[in-house]
Amino acid sequence: MSQITDVLQGKEENYIMPFLWLHHENIETIIDNIAKIQESGIQAFCLESRPHPDFVGPKWWSDLDAILSEAKKRNMKVWILDDSHFPTGYANGKIKYDHPELRKLYLSIKQLDFCGPQADSNILLNYVGPNARAALMDPNYQNQDHLLKVLVAKKTNDNEIDINTMTDVTNQVEDNILHWNIPDGNWRVFALVETYDGGEKETENYLNPLDPKATQILVNEVYESHYQHYQKYFGNVIAGFFSDEPRFGNQHGSFSLIGQTEMVLPWRKGMLEQYFADDYQLLPLLSNVSAGGIEKQIRLKYMDIVSKLYSQNFSVLLGNWCHSHGVEYIGHVIEDNGAHTRLGYGAGHYFRALAGQDMAGIDVVLNQIMPGMDQGYFKSMTASGWNGEFFHYGLGKLGSALGHLDPKKKGRVMTELFGAYGWGEGLPLMKFLADYMFSRGVNYFVPHAFNPNKFPDPDCPPHFYANGREPENRAYSKLFNYMNRMAHIFSKGTYLGHQAILYHVEAEWMDGPTMPFERPMKVLMQHQIESEVVPLDYLKKSDIRDGEFEINHEIFKSLIIPKTKTLPRQILTLLKNLSDHQIKIIFIDELPQYDEYQHPIATTLAELGSVVSLDSLFMVVPDTADKIFVSTFEPHLRSYSYQVDEQVYTMFANENVAKNIDTQVSLNQSKFVYLYDGMNNVLTQVSQDTTQQFALSLAAGESVVVITRDAPLTNDHLAVNNQKLDQHKNLNNWQLSFTTAKEYPHFNEKQSLKQLMNVNELPGKETFSGNMQYTTTVQFDQVPNNISLDLGNVGEIAELHVNDKLVDYRIAKPFSFTDIEPYFKSGQNEIEVIVTNNLGIQQQDYLSQFIALKPAGLLGPVYLNYSKE
């Protein structure tokens, strides 16, 4: 059975598992929230201690006894966030209190400058570690720093050295004093110190993800303890575990690029001897010191090592435990502002960091994706702001690439979504964010969050339901049923992204800031050209044949290399192989000049591929049989093409915040074409015969799925196209009443409106959040045909009742209801529109300042449309 048939028959699977926060509320309140989750169209949830006062203690097990029993009764799946609080890695305090030797370990590279010649100098090394301030304040302070090596080199400029002068003087150190005859000139001393001190405060006393013994403490404390209590539920009720934002944490923030700043570096005991015995004299170049380009090879080597150690000793270790116990392992790291290739917030290499997980994972919080804000940085709650280009053109595609290319993921791409936007985020923005995800290949969702705590909880709103205080909760099922239908359509198939963009991670390790993959991705997305970011790790395992290469059933016709000065040497043989098989290689803006050993490579690369400007990239990528062409330049039109069996589903989403899109779509081949409206679960046929061109019209924020097939679909589920509507009645005589979410459905304060307006401009309603009931009547001697109602603008969602019968909800543009004549009768008809806004204007919380709050109420103009006959 095809996906489209499934959703039309209401047989889609569940793809949503929201966080359910636990603070040890009374069990009746928790079970009420579980009921609301299921009533919203969701069949799973993820338990999160936020924080629970007795995580993996008697009260925790008591709560879970009731929760898991309730979930089993409701046939719901349960995931468990794997620590007492986020980010994952605290191991419920076991590292801090019981195994401090397994907490994060760092390499500190202390630098001191001296001028020579000076004979018999004595240089104090007491203060070379991160403990320097503590030692300075307290002479009796005892630290645990271990001095590994002391090296010296001659300076050639600020933060530049002559690598040929690098000398090991460790044997000249006695009692933390370096005895050294300083030669002529300016010299720098590098003290390599192994230390537990440093890093960000947020993950202080966390486990060392490079050390499997440290990760095993997390396994024992959280994973094993749940298994011991609930083995009978593993693999049936309990679906698996969720890791939230684990990271190196050697520095706070997203901009921790190797070699660009002084910071302690992720490390583990024995690394010097195991990995750097032959080239340890290059280790000082991991700091912000250069040596004529020689630094690139040690930075590439170091980042390659630590990202693989993280992968194997944290991600893969946890995944293997889950698989051996019949459950799955999911989650995400921090990707913000490019952190996915870096230290600090990052784990070095996005694809490696999630290697052990069963779904690809990303996270969107704190207003990171806002409609229209896709250019450069924009101000938000962080000091640096958010990189709109990365979040709009990079983040979603990063996650979907991992889900598509790693066989373990089975095409599953998860996002944590909706959290920490503030109460000003309502269902229209949530629907926009969901469409963002679908149009980039994301198909599993962890909404953030159902919160049974006392309202209003200041912890990262908005919160779903909020124990009945959240006014839009009646329409949750409209959003979540839509998301389940769309996710079902875009699952169990193959993405048709035939242009591969090289993941820029190695280039950034070597060169520092370089062109990220989202720059060429943006150009292609704005021209509706499907593409995938592909890491070198996966390219090396690809199946190369004439004119194309394949990774996990996905076929690529070209390889696009973002602008960079340096490429790792290991890619050259691969590029030669691709070129020999007539696969197009495209270099953006210029040819790379060197490999990590400073060997020139531009001449070789010029024979393998061509250089094109970034702006003209869309004109030179190879054409494909399944390409969809748009007649006008539509930079805000997103597309995502996905093949299941013999039919292709193409998601189109209008991400313009204000303007409609009206264009013509052309196919490379003549096909039967259908349009699927996932929000209202309606399928229509474009024409009775095959076609190569059709019109596409989308309101601002609207989306549609285009289905193309060689053979026609059966007519069982096709909607009948409306006849032309030639009669229009402007409805402008309304009675208005109000109620809060808690008091619904009891309305009061009825008043007449002479004209529709922003309700928050009415006296006494300046901060009103809740339900606004608009009623009017229309008279028909005989019920006309094809009645539709267009509400115009709405602030912010609407439900329609006709003659006391619920018609439906609308949570985003267009706010129109079609084919509603069965609800009308001859004579007088009552039309009731209930408009509900979010809590932003009422709560005025900190996070809502970053959202332009919408006017409240029915804004119109409102038209009742119908046919004469």
Tab-separated table of C-alpha atoms in Angstrom, residues 294-604:
chain	number	residue	atom	x	y	z
A	294	ILE	CA	52.829	23.188	8.859
A	295	GLU	CA	50.134	23.656	11.512
A	296	LYS	CA	47.491	22.278	9.128
A	297	GLN	CA	48.686	18.695	9.287
A	298	ILE	CA	48.692	18.490	13.091
A	299	ARG	CA	45.305	20.200	13.366
A	300	LEU	CA	43.806	17.816	10.818
A	301	LYS	CA	45.359	14.848	12.598
A	302	TYR	CA	44.241	15.946	16.061
A	303	MET	CA	40.644	16.709	15.047
A	304	ASP	CA	40.431	13.467	13.111
A	305	ILE	CA	41.552	11.559	16.205
A	306	VAL	CA	39.334	13.241	18.795
A	307	SER	CA	36.196	13.171	16.624
A	308	LYS	CA	36.694	9.440	16.053
A	309	LEU	CA	37.391	8.827	19.747
A	310	TYR	CA	34.182	10.662	20.644
A	311	SER	CA	32.287	8.619	18.081
A	312	GLN	CA	33.534	5.239	19.237
A	313	ASN	CA	33.733	5.801	22.979
A	314	PHE	CA	30.512	7.717	23.473
A	315	SER	CA	28.008	7.546	20.608
A	316	VAL	CA	28.758	4.041	19.353
A	317	LEU	CA	29.244	2.634	22.867
A	318	LEU	CA	25.803	3.853	23.947
A	319	GLY	CA	24.217	2.691	20.708
A	320	ASN	CA	25.713	-0.769	21.044
A	321	TRP	CA	24.369	-1.112	24.576
A	322	CYS	CA	20.878	-0.136	23.407
A	323	HIS	CA	20.941	-2.556	20.488
A	324	SER	CA	22.051	-5.417	22.693
A	325	HIS	CA	19.089	-4.705	24.996
A	326	GLY	CA	16.411	-4.482	22.320
A	327	VAL	CA	15.948	-0.698	22.194
A	328	GLU	CA	17.177	2.204	20.077
A	329	TYR	CA	19.395	5.208	20.732
A	330	ILE	CA	18.603	8.706	19.435
A	331	GLY	CA	19.344	12.354	20.259
A	332	HIS	CA	21.409	15.252	18.977
A	333	VAL	CA	24.512	17.333	19.584
A	334	ILE	CA	24.743	21.123	19.336
A	335	GLU	CA	24.943	22.292	15.725
A	336	ASP	CA	24.444	26.041	16.354
A	337	ASN	CA	26.209	28.534	14.091
A	338	GLY	CA	28.492	25.875	12.635
A	339	ALA	CA	29.462	24.228	15.954
A	340	HIS	CA	29.013	20.810	14.330
A	341	THR	CA	32.556	20.926	12.874
A	342	ARG	CA	34.232	22.323	15.982
A	343	LEU	CA	35.216	21.869	19.595
A	344	GLY	CA	33.440	23.610	22.486
A	345	TYR	CA	29.715	23.171	21.895
A	346	GLY	CA	30.528	20.672	19.158
A	347	ALA	CA	31.755	17.110	18.949
A	348	GLY	CA	34.138	17.747	16.057
A	349	HIS	CA	32.320	16.068	13.168
A	350	TYR	CA	28.522	15.893	12.952
A	351	PHE	CA	28.335	12.602	11.062
A	352	ARG	CA	30.763	10.845	13.399
A	353	ALA	CA	29.167	12.305	16.524
A	354	LEU	CA	25.872	10.549	15.786
A	355	ALA	CA	27.348	7.355	14.345
A	356	GLY	CA	25.930	5.160	17.110
A	357	GLN	CA	22.415	6.562	16.925
A	358	ASP	CA	19.463	5.022	15.115
A	359	MET	CA	18.157	8.307	13.751
A	360	ALA	CA	19.902	11.414	12.559
A	361	GLY	CA	19.195	14.248	14.989
A	362	ILE	CA	19.161	18.051	15.097
A	363	ASP	CA	17.703	20.667	17.410
A	364	VAL	CA	15.901	23.996	16.919
A	365	VAL	CA	15.319	26.197	19.967
A	366	LEU	CA	15.513	29.830	21.078
A	367	ASN	CA	14.110	31.441	17.902
A	368	GLN	CA	16.918	30.046	15.736
A	369	ILE	CA	14.673	29.654	12.690
A	370	MET	CA	12.418	32.627	12.089
A	371	PRO	CA	10.470	33.210	8.860
A	372	GLY	CA	12.371	35.446	6.460
A	373	MET	CA	15.471	35.786	8.653
A	374	ASP	CA	17.795	33.773	6.414
A	375	GLN	CA	20.527	36.347	5.750
A	376	GLY	CA	23.594	36.765	7.950
A	377	TYR	CA	23.338	37.063	11.724
A	378	PHE	CA	20.268	38.354	13.507
A	379	LYS	CA	19.939	39.377	17.148
A	380	SER	CA	18.372	37.005	19.602
A	381	MET	CA	18.996	35.852	23.158
A	382	THR	CA	22.670	35.019	22.515
A	383	ALA	CA	25.430	37.604	22.429
A	384	SER	CA	26.526	36.628	18.914
A	385	GLY	CA	23.020	36.164	17.553
A	386	TRP	CA	21.981	33.444	15.120
A	387	ASN	CA	23.431	32.760	11.698
A	388	GLY	CA	20.291	32.829	9.586
A	389	GLU	CA	22.036	31.341	6.571
A	390	PHE	CA	23.181	28.288	8.529
A	391	PHE	CA	19.845	27.680	10.214
A	392	HIS	CA	17.796	28.121	7.039
A	393	TYR	CA	20.042	26.451	4.484
A	394	GLY	CA	22.330	24.227	6.520
A	395	LEU	CA	20.845	22.728	9.663
A	396	GLY	CA	17.942	20.739	8.245
A	397	LYS	CA	19.993	19.497	5.311
A	398	LEU	CA	22.778	18.426	7.664
A	399	GLY	CA	20.402	16.175	9.564
A	400	SER	CA	18.695	14.742	6.504
A	401	ALA	CA	22.031	13.896	4.860
A	402	LEU	CA	22.993	11.712	7.805
A	403	GLY	CA	19.575	10.076	7.816
A	404	HIS	CA	19.754	9.368	4.091
A	405	LEU	CA	23.365	8.242	3.782
A	406	ASP	CA	23.887	6.131	6.921
A	407	PRO	CA	22.137	2.745	6.462
A	408	LYS	CA	21.687	2.424	10.235
A	409	LYS	CA	19.361	5.438	10.259
A	410	LYS	CA	16.900	3.853	7.764
A	411	GLY	CA	16.027	7.285	6.397
A	412	ARG	CA	14.888	8.537	9.812
A	413	VAL	CA	15.749	12.144	10.636
A	414	MET	CA	14.673	13.506	14.024
A	415	THR	CA	14.488	17.052	15.275
A	416	GLU	CA	13.807	18.494	18.695
A	417	LEU	CA	11.466	21.332	17.827
A	418	PHE	CA	9.347	24.263	19.065
A	419	GLY	CA	11.144	24.672	22.415
A	420	ALA	CA	12.237	27.915	24.065
A	421	TYR	CA	10.683	30.260	21.515
A	422	GLY	CA	8.583	31.928	24.181
A	423	TRP	CA	4.828	32.023	24.634
A	424	GLY	CA	4.683	34.174	21.486
A	425	GLU	CA	5.162	31.023	19.430
A	426	GLY	CA	1.781	29.663	18.454
A	427	LEU	CA	0.550	27.040	16.019
A	428	PRO	CA	1.103	29.122	12.844
A	429	LEU	CA	4.821	29.441	13.578
A	430	MET	CA	4.946	25.783	14.606
A	431	LYS	CA	3.373	24.823	11.286
A	432	PHE	CA	5.982	26.943	9.464
A	433	LEU	CA	8.757	25.162	11.364
A	434	ALA	CA	7.254	21.764	10.601
A	435	ASP	CA	7.123	22.612	6.886
A	436	TYR	CA	10.730	23.815	7.089
A	437	MET	CA	11.630	20.342	8.316
A	438	PHE	CA	9.612	18.412	5.743
A	439	SER	CA	11.036	20.446	2.877
A	440	ARG	CA	14.530	19.507	4.046
A	441	GLY	CA	13.932	15.817	4.719
A	442	VAL	CA	13.244	15.694	8.466
A	443	ASN	CA	10.548	13.152	9.337
A	444	TYR	CA	10.617	12.471	13.120
A	445	PHE	CA	9.788	15.031	15.797
A	446	VAL	CA	10.402	15.605	19.501
A	447	PRO	CA	8.219	18.628	20.349
A	448	HIS	CA	9.432	20.592	23.353
A	449	ALA	CA	7.472	20.103	25.670
A	450	PHE	CA	4.394	18.914	27.585
A	451	ASN	CA	4.966	20.362	31.036
A	452	PRO	CA	2.767	19.297	33.984
A	453	ASN	CA	4.457	21.770	36.317
A	454	LYS	CA	2.532	24.659	37.876
A	455	PHE	CA	1.620	27.358	35.323
A	456	PRO	CA	3.340	29.588	34.337
A	457	ASP	CA	6.668	27.780	34.506
A	458	PRO	CA	9.474	30.129	33.322
A	459	ASP	CA	11.483	27.150	32.024
A	460	CYS	CA	11.796	27.586	28.245
A	461	PRO	CA	8.186	28.187	27.181
A	462	PRO	CA	5.967	27.603	25.296
A	463	HIS	CA	4.547	24.485	26.913
A	464	PHE	CA	1.886	22.318	25.351
A	465	TYR	CA	-1.400	22.069	27.248
A	466	ALA	CA	0.058	23.656	30.415
A	467	ASN	CA	-2.602	21.902	32.505
A	468	GLY	CA	-5.378	23.589	30.529
A	469	ARG	CA	-3.952	27.130	30.509
A	470	GLU	CA	-2.634	27.077	26.926
A	471	PRO	CA	-5.538	28.366	24.797
A	472	GLU	CA	-4.595	26.784	21.464
A	473	ASN	CA	-4.556	23.224	22.837
A	474	ARG	CA	-7.892	22.297	21.191
A	475	ALA	CA	-6.208	22.533	17.789
A	476	TYR	CA	-3.074	20.511	18.585
A	477	SER	CA	-4.416	17.506	16.715
A	478	LYS	CA	-4.706	19.631	13.570
A	479	LEU	CA	-0.970	20.256	13.653
A	480	PHE	CA	0.203	16.859	14.867
A	481	ASN	CA	-2.055	14.826	12.579
A	482	TYR	CA	-0.695	16.896	9.699
A	483	MET	CA	2.856	16.221	10.810
A	484	ASN	CA	2.244	12.481	11.079
A	485	ARG	CA	0.683	12.368	7.610
A	486	MET	CA	3.519	14.311	6.016
A	487	ALA	CA	6.190	12.309	7.824
A	488	HIS	CA	4.565	9.087	6.633
A	489	ILE	CA	4.659	10.264	3.034
A	490	PHE	CA	8.349	11.168	3.266
A	491	SER	CA	9.524	7.882	4.784
A	492	LYS	CA	10.675	4.496	3.533
A	493	GLY	CA	11.825	5.865	0.178
A	494	THR	CA	14.813	7.563	-1.447
A	495	TYR	CA	15.673	11.249	-1.626
A	496	LEU	CA	16.287	12.451	-5.168
A	497	GLY	CA	19.201	14.747	-4.317
A	498	HIS	CA	21.599	14.192	-7.194
A	499	GLN	CA	24.140	16.946	-6.456
A	500	ALA	CA	26.636	16.199	-3.658
A	501	ILE	CA	28.253	19.032	-1.705
A	502	LEU	CA	31.427	18.121	0.162
A	503	TYR	CA	31.105	18.500	3.926
A	504	HIS	CA	33.629	21.241	4.720
A	505	VAL	CA	34.779	19.830	8.051
A	506	GLU	CA	38.401	18.945	7.129
A	507	ALA	CA	38.870	22.284	5.359
A	508	GLU	CA	37.738	24.153	8.461
A	509	TRP	CA	40.014	22.104	10.707
A	510	MET	CA	42.982	23.082	8.551
A	511	ASP	CA	42.185	26.626	7.452
A	512	GLY	CA	39.927	27.952	10.163
A	513	PRO	CA	36.816	29.769	8.905
A	514	THR	CA	36.138	28.597	5.367
A	515	MET	CA	33.157	28.429	3.047
A	516	PRO	CA	30.610	26.159	4.759
A	517	PHE	CA	28.467	23.726	2.801
A	518	GLU	CA	25.334	25.828	3.332
A	519	ARG	CA	26.604	28.560	1.010
A	520	PRO	CA	26.331	26.476	-2.193
A	521	MET	CA	23.341	24.678	-0.664
A	522	LYS	CA	21.538	28.015	-0.448
A	523	VAL	CA	22.077	28.776	-4.127
A	524	LEU	CA	20.707	25.394	-5.155
A	525	MET	CA	17.761	25.529	-2.750
A	526	GLN	CA	16.736	28.946	-4.039
A	527	HIS	CA	16.561	27.407	-7.527
A	528	GLN	CA	14.725	24.260	-6.370
A	529	ILE	CA	17.703	21.992	-7.134
A	530	GLU	CA	17.941	18.991	-4.818
A	531	SER	CA	21.328	18.393	-3.200
A	532	GLU	CA	22.947	16.593	-0.284
A	533	VAL	CA	25.914	17.401	1.940
A	534	VAL	CA	28.301	14.433	1.860
A	535	PRO	CA	31.297	13.882	4.185
A	536	LEU	CA	34.591	12.490	2.951
A	537	ASP	CA	34.096	9.425	5.173
A	538	TYR	CA	31.078	8.434	3.077
A	539	LEU	CA	32.595	9.448	-0.256
A	540	LYS	CA	35.450	7.013	0.300
A	541	LYS	CA	32.933	4.160	0.554
A	542	SER	CA	30.787	5.215	-2.420
A	543	ASP	CA	30.100	3.001	-5.433
A	544	ILE	CA	31.573	4.873	-8.396
A	545	ARG	CA	30.436	4.092	-11.934
A	546	ASP	CA	30.228	5.927	-15.232
A	547	GLY	CA	28.466	9.263	-14.825
A	548	GLU	CA	27.380	8.765	-11.224
A	549	PHE	CA	28.256	7.502	-7.782
A	550	GLU	CA	26.008	5.914	-5.182
A	551	ILE	CA	25.843	6.074	-1.376
A	552	ASN	CA	23.184	3.982	0.371
A	553	HIS	CA	20.957	3.854	-2.749
A	554	GLU	CA	21.203	7.610	-3.374
A	555	ILE	CA	22.570	8.499	-6.815
A	556	PHE	CA	24.794	11.556	-7.361
A	557	LYS	CA	25.762	13.182	-10.658
A	558	SER	CA	28.215	15.783	-9.382
A	559	LEU	CA	30.495	16.675	-6.484
A	560	ILE	CA	30.598	20.331	-5.437
A	561	ILE	CA	33.568	21.498	-3.350
A	562	PRO	CA	33.054	24.744	-1.373
A	563	LYS	CA	35.790	27.344	-1.637
A	564	THR	CA	38.833	26.401	0.418
A	565	LYS	CA	42.594	26.881	0.354
A	566	THR	CA	43.381	23.353	1.490
A	567	LEU	CA	42.072	19.858	0.826
A	568	PRO	CA	43.229	16.726	2.641
A	569	ARG	CA	45.585	14.647	0.539
A	570	GLN	CA	43.442	11.535	0.818
A	571	ILE	CA	40.724	13.105	-1.334
A	572	LEU	CA	42.927	13.481	-4.423
A	573	THR	CA	42.785	9.831	-5.451
A	574	LEU	CA	39.025	9.864	-4.980
A	575	LEU	CA	38.629	12.957	-7.165
A	576	LYS	CA	40.751	11.339	-9.869
A	577	ASN	CA	38.501	8.289	-9.795
A	578	LEU	CA	35.365	10.421	-10.042
A	579	SER	CA	36.798	12.380	-12.952
A	580	ASP	CA	37.838	9.198	-14.775
A	581	HIS	CA	34.212	8.078	-14.572
A	582	GLN	CA	32.949	11.348	-16.122
A	583	ILE	CA	31.403	12.604	-12.890
A	584	LYS	CA	31.301	16.374	-12.804
A	585	ILE	CA	33.530	17.986	-10.150
A	586	ILE	CA	32.803	21.631	-9.411
A	587	PHE	CA	35.062	23.931	-7.375
A	588	ILE	CA	33.383	27.049	-5.995
A	589	ASP	CA	35.113	30.356	-6.850
A	590	GLU	CA	38.691	29.015	-6.978
A	591	LEU	CA	40.832	25.889	-6.913
A	592	PRO	CA	42.256	24.678	-3.603
A	593	GLN	CA	46.000	25.342	-3.566
A	594	TYR	CA	47.569	22.906	-1.087
A	595	ASP	CA	47.123	19.695	0.850
A	596	GLU	CA	47.856	19.541	4.594
A	597	TYR	CA	51.564	18.971	3.917
A	598	GLN	CA	51.723	22.183	1.864
A	599	HIS	CA	52.167	20.280	-1.398
A	600	PRO	CA	50.717	22.239	-4.355
A	601	ILE	CA	47.601	20.570	-5.780
A	602	ALA	CA	45.910	23.249	-7.936
A	603	THR	CA	47.419	22.042	-11.210
A	604	THR	CA	46.246	18.501	-10.562
